PDB file of C-alpha atoms in Angstrom:
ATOM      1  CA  UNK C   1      74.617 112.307 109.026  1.00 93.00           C
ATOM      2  CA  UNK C   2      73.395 109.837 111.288  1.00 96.00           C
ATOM      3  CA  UNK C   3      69.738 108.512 111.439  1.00 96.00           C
ATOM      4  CA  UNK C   4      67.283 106.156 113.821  1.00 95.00           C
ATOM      5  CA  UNK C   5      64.434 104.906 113.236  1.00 95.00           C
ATOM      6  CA  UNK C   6      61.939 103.688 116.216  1.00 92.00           C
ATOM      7  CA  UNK C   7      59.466 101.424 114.560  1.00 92.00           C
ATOM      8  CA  UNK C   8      56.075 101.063 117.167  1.00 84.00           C
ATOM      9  CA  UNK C   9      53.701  98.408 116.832  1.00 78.00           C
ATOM     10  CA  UNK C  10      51.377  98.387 119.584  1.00 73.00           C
ATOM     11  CA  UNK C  11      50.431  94.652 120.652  1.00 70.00           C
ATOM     12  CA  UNK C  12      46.613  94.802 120.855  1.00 76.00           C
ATOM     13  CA  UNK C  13      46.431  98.409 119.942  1.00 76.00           C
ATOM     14  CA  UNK C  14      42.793  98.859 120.791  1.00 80.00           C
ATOM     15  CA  UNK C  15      43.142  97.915 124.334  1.00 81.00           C
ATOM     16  CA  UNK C  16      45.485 100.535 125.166  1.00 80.00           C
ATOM     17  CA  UNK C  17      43.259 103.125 124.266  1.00 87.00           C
ATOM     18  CA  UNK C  18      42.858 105.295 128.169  1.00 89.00           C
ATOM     19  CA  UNK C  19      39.041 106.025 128.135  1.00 90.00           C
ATOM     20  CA  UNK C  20      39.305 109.596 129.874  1.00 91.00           C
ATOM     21  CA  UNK C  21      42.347 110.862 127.527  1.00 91.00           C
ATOM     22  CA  UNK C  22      39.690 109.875 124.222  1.00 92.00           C
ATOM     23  CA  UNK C  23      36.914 111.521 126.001  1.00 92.00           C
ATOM     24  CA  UNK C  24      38.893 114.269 126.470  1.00 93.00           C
ATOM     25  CA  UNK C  25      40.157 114.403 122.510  1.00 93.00           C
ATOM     26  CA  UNK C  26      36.833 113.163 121.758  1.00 92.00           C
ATOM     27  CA  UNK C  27      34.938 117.004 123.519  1.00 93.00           C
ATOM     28  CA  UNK C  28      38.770 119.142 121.967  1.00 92.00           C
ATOM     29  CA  UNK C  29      37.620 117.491 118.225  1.00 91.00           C
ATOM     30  CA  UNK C  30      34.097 119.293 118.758  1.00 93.00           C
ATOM     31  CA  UNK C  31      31.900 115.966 119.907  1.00 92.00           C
ATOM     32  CA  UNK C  32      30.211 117.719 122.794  1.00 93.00           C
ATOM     33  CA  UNK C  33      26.453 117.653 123.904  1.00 93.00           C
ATOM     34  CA  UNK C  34      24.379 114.214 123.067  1.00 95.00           C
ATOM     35  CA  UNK C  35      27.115 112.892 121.192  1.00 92.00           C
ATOM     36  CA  UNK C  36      29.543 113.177 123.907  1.00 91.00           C
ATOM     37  CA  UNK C  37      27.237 111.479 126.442  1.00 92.00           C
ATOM     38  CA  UNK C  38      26.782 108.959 124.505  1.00 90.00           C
ATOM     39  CA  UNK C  39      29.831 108.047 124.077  1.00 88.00           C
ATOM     40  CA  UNK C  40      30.847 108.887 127.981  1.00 89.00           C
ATOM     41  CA  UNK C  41      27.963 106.247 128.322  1.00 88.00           C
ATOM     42  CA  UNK C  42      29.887 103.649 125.872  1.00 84.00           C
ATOM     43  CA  UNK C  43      32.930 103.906 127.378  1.00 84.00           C
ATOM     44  CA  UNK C  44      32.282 104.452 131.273  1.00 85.00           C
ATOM     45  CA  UNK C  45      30.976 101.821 134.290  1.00 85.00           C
ATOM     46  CA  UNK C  46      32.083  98.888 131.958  1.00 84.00           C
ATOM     47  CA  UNK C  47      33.255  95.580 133.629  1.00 88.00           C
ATOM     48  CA  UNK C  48      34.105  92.314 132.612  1.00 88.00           C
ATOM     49  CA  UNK C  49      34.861  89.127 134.000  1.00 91.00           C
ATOM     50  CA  UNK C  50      36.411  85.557 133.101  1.00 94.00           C
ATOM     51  CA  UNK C  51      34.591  82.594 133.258  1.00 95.00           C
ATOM     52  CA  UNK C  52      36.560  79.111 132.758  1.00 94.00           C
ATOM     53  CA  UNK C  53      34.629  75.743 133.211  1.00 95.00           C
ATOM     54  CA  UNK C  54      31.392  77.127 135.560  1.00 93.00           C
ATOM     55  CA  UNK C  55      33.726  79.549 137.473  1.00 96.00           C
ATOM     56  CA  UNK C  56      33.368  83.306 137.230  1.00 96.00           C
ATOM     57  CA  UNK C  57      36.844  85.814 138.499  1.00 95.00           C
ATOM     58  CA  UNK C  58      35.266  88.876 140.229  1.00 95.00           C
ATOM     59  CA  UNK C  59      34.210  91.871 137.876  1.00 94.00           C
ATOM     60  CA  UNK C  60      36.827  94.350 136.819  1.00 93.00           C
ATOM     61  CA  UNK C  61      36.449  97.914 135.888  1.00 90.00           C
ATOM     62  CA  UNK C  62      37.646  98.400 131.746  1.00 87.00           C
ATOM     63  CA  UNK C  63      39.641 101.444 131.831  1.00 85.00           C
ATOM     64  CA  UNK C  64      41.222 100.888 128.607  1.00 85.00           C
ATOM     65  CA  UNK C  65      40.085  99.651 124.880  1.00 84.00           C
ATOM     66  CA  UNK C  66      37.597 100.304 122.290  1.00 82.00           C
ATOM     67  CA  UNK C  67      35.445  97.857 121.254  1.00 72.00           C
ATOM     68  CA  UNK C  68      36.741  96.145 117.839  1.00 68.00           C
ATOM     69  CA  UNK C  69      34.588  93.186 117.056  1.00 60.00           C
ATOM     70  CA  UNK C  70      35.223  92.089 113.240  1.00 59.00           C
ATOM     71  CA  UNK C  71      33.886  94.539 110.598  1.00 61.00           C
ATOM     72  CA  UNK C  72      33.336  97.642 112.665  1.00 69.00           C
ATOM     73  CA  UNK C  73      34.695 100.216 111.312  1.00 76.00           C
ATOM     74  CA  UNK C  74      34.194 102.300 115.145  1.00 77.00           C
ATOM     75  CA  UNK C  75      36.935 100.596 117.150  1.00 79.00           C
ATOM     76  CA  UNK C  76      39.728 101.676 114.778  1.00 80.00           C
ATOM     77  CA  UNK C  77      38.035 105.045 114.009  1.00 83.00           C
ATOM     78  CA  UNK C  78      38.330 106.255 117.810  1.00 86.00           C
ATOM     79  CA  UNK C  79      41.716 104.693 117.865  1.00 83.00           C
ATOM     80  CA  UNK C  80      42.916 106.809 114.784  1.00 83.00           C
ATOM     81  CA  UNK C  81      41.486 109.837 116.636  1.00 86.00           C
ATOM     82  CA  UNK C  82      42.811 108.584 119.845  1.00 86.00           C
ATOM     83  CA  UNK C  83      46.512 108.994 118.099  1.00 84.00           C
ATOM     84  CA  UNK C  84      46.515 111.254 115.187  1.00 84.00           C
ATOM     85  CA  UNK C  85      47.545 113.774 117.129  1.00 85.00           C
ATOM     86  CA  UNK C  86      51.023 112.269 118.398  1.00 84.00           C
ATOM     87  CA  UNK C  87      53.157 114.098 115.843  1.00 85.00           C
ATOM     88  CA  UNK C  88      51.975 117.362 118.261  1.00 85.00           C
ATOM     89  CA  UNK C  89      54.221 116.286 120.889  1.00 85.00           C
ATOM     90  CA  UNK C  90      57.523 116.751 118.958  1.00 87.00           C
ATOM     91  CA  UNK C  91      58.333 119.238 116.688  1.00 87.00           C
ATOM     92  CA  UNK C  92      62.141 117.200 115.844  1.00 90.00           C
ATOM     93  CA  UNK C  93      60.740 113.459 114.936  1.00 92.00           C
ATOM     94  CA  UNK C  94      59.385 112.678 111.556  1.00 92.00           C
ATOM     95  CA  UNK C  95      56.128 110.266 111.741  1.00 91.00           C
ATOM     96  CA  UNK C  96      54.468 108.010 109.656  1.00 88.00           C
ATOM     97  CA  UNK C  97      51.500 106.546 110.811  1.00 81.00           C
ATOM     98  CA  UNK C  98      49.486 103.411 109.271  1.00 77.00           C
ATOM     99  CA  UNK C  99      47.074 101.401 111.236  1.00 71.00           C
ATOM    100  CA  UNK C 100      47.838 101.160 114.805  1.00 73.00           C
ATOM    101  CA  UNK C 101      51.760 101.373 113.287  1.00 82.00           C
ATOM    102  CA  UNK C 102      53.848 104.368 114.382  1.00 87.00           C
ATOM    103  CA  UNK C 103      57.088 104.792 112.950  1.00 91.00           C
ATOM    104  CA  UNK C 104      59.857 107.222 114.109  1.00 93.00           C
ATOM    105  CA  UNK C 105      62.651 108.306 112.377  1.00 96.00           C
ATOM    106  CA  UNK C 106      66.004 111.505 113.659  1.00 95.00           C
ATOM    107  CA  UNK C 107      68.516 112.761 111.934  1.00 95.00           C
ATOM    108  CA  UNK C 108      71.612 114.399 113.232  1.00 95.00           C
ATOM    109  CA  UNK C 109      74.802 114.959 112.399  1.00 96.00           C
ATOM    110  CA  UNK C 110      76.508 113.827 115.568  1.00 96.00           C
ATOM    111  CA  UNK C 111      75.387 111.077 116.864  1.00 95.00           C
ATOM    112  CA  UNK C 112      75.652 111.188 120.661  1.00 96.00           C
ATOM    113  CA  UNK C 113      73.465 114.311 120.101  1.00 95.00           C
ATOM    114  CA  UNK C 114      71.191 111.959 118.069  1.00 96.00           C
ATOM    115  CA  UNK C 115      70.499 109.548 121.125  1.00 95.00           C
ATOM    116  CA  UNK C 116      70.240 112.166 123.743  1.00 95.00           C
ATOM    117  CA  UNK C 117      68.100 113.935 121.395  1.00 95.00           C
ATOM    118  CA  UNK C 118      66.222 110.578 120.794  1.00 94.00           C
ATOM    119  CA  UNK C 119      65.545 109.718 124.407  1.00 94.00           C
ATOM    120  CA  UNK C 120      63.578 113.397 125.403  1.00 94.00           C
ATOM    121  CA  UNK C 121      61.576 113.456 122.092  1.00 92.00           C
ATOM    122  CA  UNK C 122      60.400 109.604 122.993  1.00 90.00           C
ATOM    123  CA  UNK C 123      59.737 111.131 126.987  1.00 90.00           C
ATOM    124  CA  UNK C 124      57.489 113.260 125.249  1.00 87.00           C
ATOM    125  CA  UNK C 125      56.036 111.098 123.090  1.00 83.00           C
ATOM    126  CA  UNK C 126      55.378 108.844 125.710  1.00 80.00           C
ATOM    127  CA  UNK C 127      54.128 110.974 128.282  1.00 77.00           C
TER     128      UNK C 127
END
């Protein structure tokens, strides 16, 4: 039997959180009505900008990231929600998740069949 594992650690998880695909978990996990505004509110028309010695860049929209200023416990909360539910995507991986740490492991007996296997269950976890 031959195994891989795929360890993931996401360099500055938080910021690769897509604001529309947690909005969208946010309303399938039942936060709909006032809640869900408000958080559409949190999340949407945000901009920032970089200012170095007096000089200011233009504005940017944020598309991407939850706020995670020390000892906030809501930054990593919607990023948990954001990807507890990668494990849907394949029904052949095993995962273990902890923190913004994703770890991947296959098993198969042959192992070209292993890393062909390997490759369209990390498409899908990917896409």
């Amino acid at each position: 039997m031959y195994s891989c594992g795929i360890f993931l650690d996401l360099c500055k998880a938080f910021d690769t959180v897509d604001h529309k695909i947690l909005l969208a978990k946010l309303e399938y996990y039942g936060i709909r009505g006032v809640p869900n505004d408000w958080f559409v509110s949190y999340l949407s028309n945000r901009r920032q900008f970089v200012s170095l010695f007096g000089t200011n860049s233009d504005s940017q929209p944020v598309t991407c990231g939850v706020p995670h200023v020390q000892g906030s416990v809501f930054g990593p909360l919607l990023f948990l929600l954001y990807i507890t539910d990668m494990p849907k995507f394949s029904n052949v991986l095993e995962f273990d998740h902890f923190a913004d740490d994703t770890n991947l492991f296959l098993n198969n007996p042959n192992i070209l069949n292993l890393e062909t296997n390997l490759n369209i269950e990390l498409e899908k976890v990917s896409q």
